[in-house]
CSV table of C-alpha atoms in Angstrom, one decimal:
chain,number,residue,atom,x,y,z
A,138,GLU,CA,-60.2,2.0,41.0
A,139,ILE,CA,-62.8,4.7,40.8
A,140,VAL,CA,-66.4,3.3,40.9
A,141,MET,CA,-69.0,5.1,38.9
A,142,THR,CA,-72.6,4.7,40.0
A,143,GLN,CA,-75.5,5.8,37.8
A,144,SER,CA,-79.1,6.3,38.8
A,145,PRO,CA,-81.8,5.5,38.2
A,146,ALA,CA,-81.2,2.1,36.4
A,147,THR,CA,-84.3,2.8,34.3
A,148,LEU,CA,-86.0,6.1,33.6
A,149,SER,CA,-89.5,6.1,32.0
A,150,VAL,CA,-90.2,9.3,30.2
A,151,SER,CA,-92.8,10.5,27.7
A,152,PRO,CA,-91.7,12.0,24.4
A,153,GLY,CA,-91.3,15.7,24.7
A,154,GLU,CA,-90.5,15.6,28.4
A,155,ARG,CA,-87.1,16.3,30.0
A,156,ALA,CA,-84.9,13.5,31.3
A,157,THR,CA,-82.3,13.9,34.1
A,158,LEU,CA,-79.7,11.2,34.6
A,159,SER,CA,-77.2,11.1,37.5
A,160,CYS,CA,-73.7,9.7,37.8
A,161,ARG,CA,-71.7,9.6,41.0
A,162,ALA,CA,-68.0,9.0,41.3
A,163,SER,CA,-66.5,7.2,44.4
A,164,GLN,CA,-63.9,10.0,44.6
A,165,SER,CA,-63.4,13.4,43.0
A,166,ILE,CA,-62.7,13.2,39.3
A,167,SER,CA,-62.7,17.0,38.7
A,168,SER,CA,-64.6,17.5,35.3
A,169,ASN,CA,-63.0,14.4,33.7
A,170,LEU,CA,-66.3,12.8,32.8
A,171,ALA,CA,-67.8,11.6,29.6
A,172,TRP,CA,-71.3,10.5,28.6
A,173,TYR,CA,-72.2,8.0,25.9
A,174,GLN,CA,-75.4,6.9,24.3
A,175,GLN,CA,-75.9,3.3,23.1
A,176,LYS,CA,-78.8,2.0,21.1
A,177,PRO,CA,-79.6,-1.7,20.7
A,178,GLY,CA,-77.1,-3.4,18.4
A,179,GLN,CA,-74.9,-0.3,18.1
A,180,ALA,CA,-71.7,0.9,19.5
A,181,PRO,CA,-71.7,3.6,22.1
A,182,ARG,CA,-71.6,7.2,20.8
A,183,LEU,CA,-69.8,10.0,22.6
A,184,LEU,CA,-72.2,12.7,23.7
A,185,ILE,CA,-70.4,14.8,26.3
A,186,TYR,CA,-66.8,15.2,27.5
A,187,GLY,CA,-65.3,17.4,30.1
A,188,ALA,CA,-68.6,17.0,32.0
A,189,SER,CA,-70.3,19.6,29.9
A,190,THR,CA,-68.9,19.9,26.4
A,191,ARG,CA,-71.0,18.4,23.6
A,192,ALA,CA,-69.2,16.3,21.1
A,193,THR,CA,-69.3,17.1,17.4
A,194,GLY,CA,-72.8,16.9,16.0
A,195,ILE,CA,-74.6,16.3,19.3
A,196,PRO,CA,-77.9,18.3,19.5
A,197,ALA,CA,-78.2,21.1,22.0
A,198,ARG,CA,-81.0,19.3,23.9
A,199,PHE,CA,-78.2,17.2,25.5
A,200,SER,CA,-76.4,19.0,28.3
A,201,GLY,CA,-74.1,17.9,31.0
A,202,SER,CA,-73.2,19.4,34.3
A,203,GLY,CA,-71.3,18.8,37.5
A,204,SER,CA,-67.8,18.4,38.9
A,205,GLY,CA,-66.1,16.5,41.6
A,206,THR,CA,-68.2,13.5,42.4
A,207,GLU,CA,-71.7,14.4,41.2
A,208,PHE,CA,-72.7,14.7,37.5
A,209,THR,CA,-75.9,15.1,35.6
A,210,LEU,CA,-76.9,14.5,32.0
A,211,THR,CA,-80.1,16.3,31.0
A,212,ILE,CA,-82.0,15.6,27.8
A,213,GLY,CA,-84.5,18.3,27.1
A,214,SER,CA,-87.6,17.5,25.2
A,215,LEU,CA,-87.0,13.8,24.5
A,216,GLN,CA,-87.2,12.7,20.9
A,217,SER,CA,-87.9,9.2,19.7
A,218,GLU,CA,-84.3,8.6,18.8
A,219,ASP,CA,-83.2,9.5,22.3
A,220,PHE,CA,-84.5,6.3,23.9
A,221,ALA,CA,-81.4,4.3,24.6
A,222,VAL,CA,-78.9,3.4,27.3
A,223,TYR,CA,-76.6,6.1,28.6
A,224,TYR,CA,-73.3,5.5,30.3
A,225,CYS,CA,-70.9,7.8,32.1
A,226,GLN,CA,-67.2,7.3,32.2
A,227,GLN,CA,-64.4,8.8,34.3
A,228,TYR,CA,-61.0,9.5,32.9
A,229,ASN,CA,-59.4,11.3,35.8
A,230,ASN,CA,-57.6,8.4,37.4
A,231,TRP,CA,-56.4,5.8,34.9
A,232,PRO,CA,-55.8,3.1,34.3
A,233,PRO,CA,-58.4,1.8,34.4
A,234,GLU,CA,-60.9,4.2,32.9
A,235,THR,CA,-64.2,3.1,34.4
A,236,PHE,CA,-67.8,3.2,33.3
A,237,GLY,CA,-71.1,3.4,35.2
A,238,GLN,CA,-73.5,0.5,34.8
A,239,GLY,CA,-75.8,2.5,32.6
A,240,THR,CA,-79.3,4.2,32.7
A,241,LYS,CA,-81.9,3.0,30.3
A,242,VAL,CA,-84.2,5.7,29.1
A,243,GLU,CA,-87.5,4.1,28.0
A,244,ILE,CA,-90.7,5.3,26.6
A,245,LYS,CA,-93.4,5.9,29.2
B,266,GLN,CA,-63.3,11.1,10.2
B,267,VAL,CA,-61.7,8.1,11.7
B,268,GLN,CA,-63.4,4.8,11.1
B,269,LEU,CA,-62.7,1.5,12.9
B,270,GLN,CA,-63.5,-2.1,11.9
B,271,GLU,CA,-63.0,-5.1,14.1
B,272,SER,CA,-62.3,-8.5,12.5
B,273,GLY,CA,-61.6,-12.0,13.9
B,274,PRO,CA,-63.2,-15.3,14.8
B,275,GLY,CA,-66.6,-15.2,16.3
B,276,LEU,CA,-66.1,-18.5,18.1
B,277,VAL,CA,-63.2,-19.4,20.3
B,278,LYS,CA,-62.8,-22.6,22.4
B,279,PRO,CA,-62.2,-22.4,26.1
B,280,SER,CA,-58.5,-22.2,27.1
B,281,GLN,CA,-57.5,-20.9,23.7
B,282,THR,CA,-56.5,-17.4,22.7
B,283,LEU,CA,-58.9,-14.8,21.4
B,284,SER,CA,-57.4,-12.7,18.6
B,285,LEU,CA,-59.0,-9.6,17.1
B,286,THR,CA,-57.8,-7.0,14.7
B,287,CYS,CA,-59.0,-3.4,14.3
B,288,THR,CA,-58.4,-1.7,11.0
B,289,VAL,CA,-58.3,2.0,11.0
B,290,SER,CA,-59.3,4.2,8.1
B,291,GLY,CA,-59.6,8.0,7.7
B,292,GLY,CA,-56.6,8.5,10.0
B,293,SER,CA,-53.2,7.2,10.7
B,294,ILE,CA,-52.3,5.3,13.8
B,295,SER,CA,-48.8,6.9,13.6
B,296,SER,CA,-50.1,10.4,13.8
B,297,GLY,CA,-50.1,10.5,17.5
B,298,GLY,CA,-52.6,12.0,19.9
B,299,SER,CA,-54.8,9.0,20.3
B,300,TYR,CA,-54.6,5.8,22.2
B,301,TRP,CA,-55.9,2.8,20.3
B,302,SER,CA,-58.3,0.9,22.6
B,303,TRP,CA,-60.2,-2.2,23.2
B,304,ILE,CA,-63.4,-2.3,25.2
B,305,ARG,CA,-65.8,-5.1,25.7
B,306,GLN,CA,-69.4,-5.5,26.7
B,307,HIS,CA,-70.8,-8.7,28.2
B,308,PRO,CA,-74.3,-9.7,26.9
B,309,GLY,CA,-76.8,-7.3,28.4
B,310,LYS,CA,-74.2,-5.7,30.6
B,311,GLY,CA,-72.1,-2.5,30.8
B,312,LEU,CA,-68.8,-1.5,29.3
B,313,GLU,CA,-65.4,-2.8,30.4
B,314,TRP,CA,-62.2,-1.2,29.3
B,315,ILE,CA,-59.6,-3.8,28.3
B,316,GLY,CA,-56.6,-1.7,27.4
B,317,TYR,CA,-55.0,0.6,24.8
B,318,ILE,CA,-51.7,1.2,23.0
B,319,TYR,CA,-50.1,4.3,21.8
B,320,TYR,CA,-48.5,4.3,18.3
B,321,SER,CA,-45.1,4.3,20.0
B,322,GLY,CA,-46.0,0.9,21.5
B,323,SER,CA,-46.7,2.0,25.0
B,324,THR,CA,-49.5,-0.1,26.5
B,325,TYR,CA,-51.9,0.2,29.4
B,326,TYR,CA,-54.1,-2.7,30.5
B,327,ASN,CA,-57.0,-3.2,32.9
B,328,PRO,CA,-55.4,-4.7,36.0
B,329,SER,CA,-58.2,-7.3,36.1
B,330,LEU,CA,-57.1,-8.6,32.7
B,331,LYS,CA,-53.5,-7.6,32.6
B,332,SER,CA,-52.1,-11.1,32.9
B,333,ARG,CA,-54.0,-12.4,29.9
B,334,VAL,CA,-54.0,-9.4,27.5
B,335,THR,CA,-51.6,-8.3,24.8
B,336,ILE,CA,-52.3,-5.3,22.5
B,337,SER,CA,-50.0,-4.6,19.6
B,338,VAL,CA,-49.9,-2.2,16.7
B,339,ASP,CA,-48.9,-2.6,13.1
B,340,THR,CA,-48.4,0.9,11.7
B,341,SER,CA,-47.6,-0.4,8.2
B,342,LYS,CA,-51.1,-1.8,8.0
B,343,ASN,CA,-52.8,0.9,10.1
B,344,GLN,CA,-54.1,-1.8,12.4
B,345,PHE,CA,-53.9,-2.7,16.0
B,346,SER,CA,-54.7,-6.1,17.6
B,347,LEU,CA,-56.0,-7.7,20.8
B,348,LYS,CA,-54.9,-11.1,22.1
B,349,LEU,CA,-56.7,-12.5,25.2
B,350,SER,CA,-55.3,-15.8,26.4
B,351,SER,CA,-56.8,-18.7,28.4
B,352,VAL,CA,-60.4,-17.6,27.6
B,353,THR,CA,-63.4,-19.0,29.4
B,354,ALA,CA,-67.1,-18.5,29.0
B,355,ALA,CA,-66.8,-15.3,31.0
B,356,ASP,CA,-65.0,-13.8,28.1
B,357,THR,CA,-68.0,-14.1,25.8
B,358,ALA,CA,-68.8,-10.5,24.9
B,359,VAL,CA,-69.0,-7.9,22.2
B,360,TYR,CA,-65.5,-6.5,21.6
B,361,TYR,CA,-65.2,-2.9,20.4
B,362,CYS,CA,-62.1,-1.1,19.2
B,363,ALA,CA,-62.1,2.6,19.9
B,364,THR,CA,-59.9,5.6,19.9
B,365,ARG,CA,-59.2,7.3,23.2
B,366,ALA,CA,-58.5,11.0,22.9
B,367,GLY,CA,-55.4,12.2,24.6
B,368,SER,CA,-57.5,13.5,27.5
B,369,GLY,CA,-59.2,10.2,28.1
B,370,PHE,CA,-62.7,9.9,26.5
B,371,PHE,CA,-63.4,7.5,23.7
B,372,ASP,CA,-64.4,9.5,20.6
B,373,TYR,CA,-64.6,6.9,17.8
B,374,TRP,CA,-65.8,3.3,18.0
B,375,GLY,CA,-66.0,0.3,15.7
B,376,GLN,CA,-69.3,-1.4,15.3
B,377,GLY,CA,-68.2,-4.2,17.6
B,378,THR,CA,-67.8,-8.0,17.1
B,379,LEU,CA,-69.4,-10.7,19.2
B,380,VAL,CA,-67.0,-13.3,20.4
B,381,THR,CA,-68.4,-16.5,21.9
B,382,VAL,CA,-66.3,-18.8,24.0
B,383,SER,CA,-67.7,-22.3,23.7
B,384,SER,CA,-66.5,-25.8,22.9
């Protein structure tokens, strides 16, 4: 099973600033990585797949990069609606698909 | 756009079987291309993939739950279902149904339903 490790656990950012979230895989997963956003009381929402492709309707301030074992989600100019928990998920080796433990982006 | 809605009991007694159904609208389970999935989230914790089924009936389960999980599909009702047997308090979680795109990411999610295991 591939283990996904996200850092940091919590990221404190001021509105309008940039946020950079990291996700590391325990072995190479090529570009088979997705990012999700989850707000309190809501289901996760797909943001990015293929490590860098934005899902339908996702604003351009969300960008993903990386391949192999190291991945980054960047949120440029944080808006109030962006404060949430973000999860990465690998789908290179399955089953099982595995998720990271999440990074909470909170208001500084 | 595909919409998913979970339904089932919110309270299950220990040792019993948890049963949930996901009703799909805006798309057909039989159309192929997607895997119909269950994912859970323990309170305040991360996401755990439970398993999924293809419309043909092929199933894939998380090895950690495989001995207790059954996922089935009813194409006539455009629904798929989850059964988790011998539940304990550790199975208390929000259960989501979701669609897994052919390549592997989860693109549509239900709103989730909280299932509590308690006597």
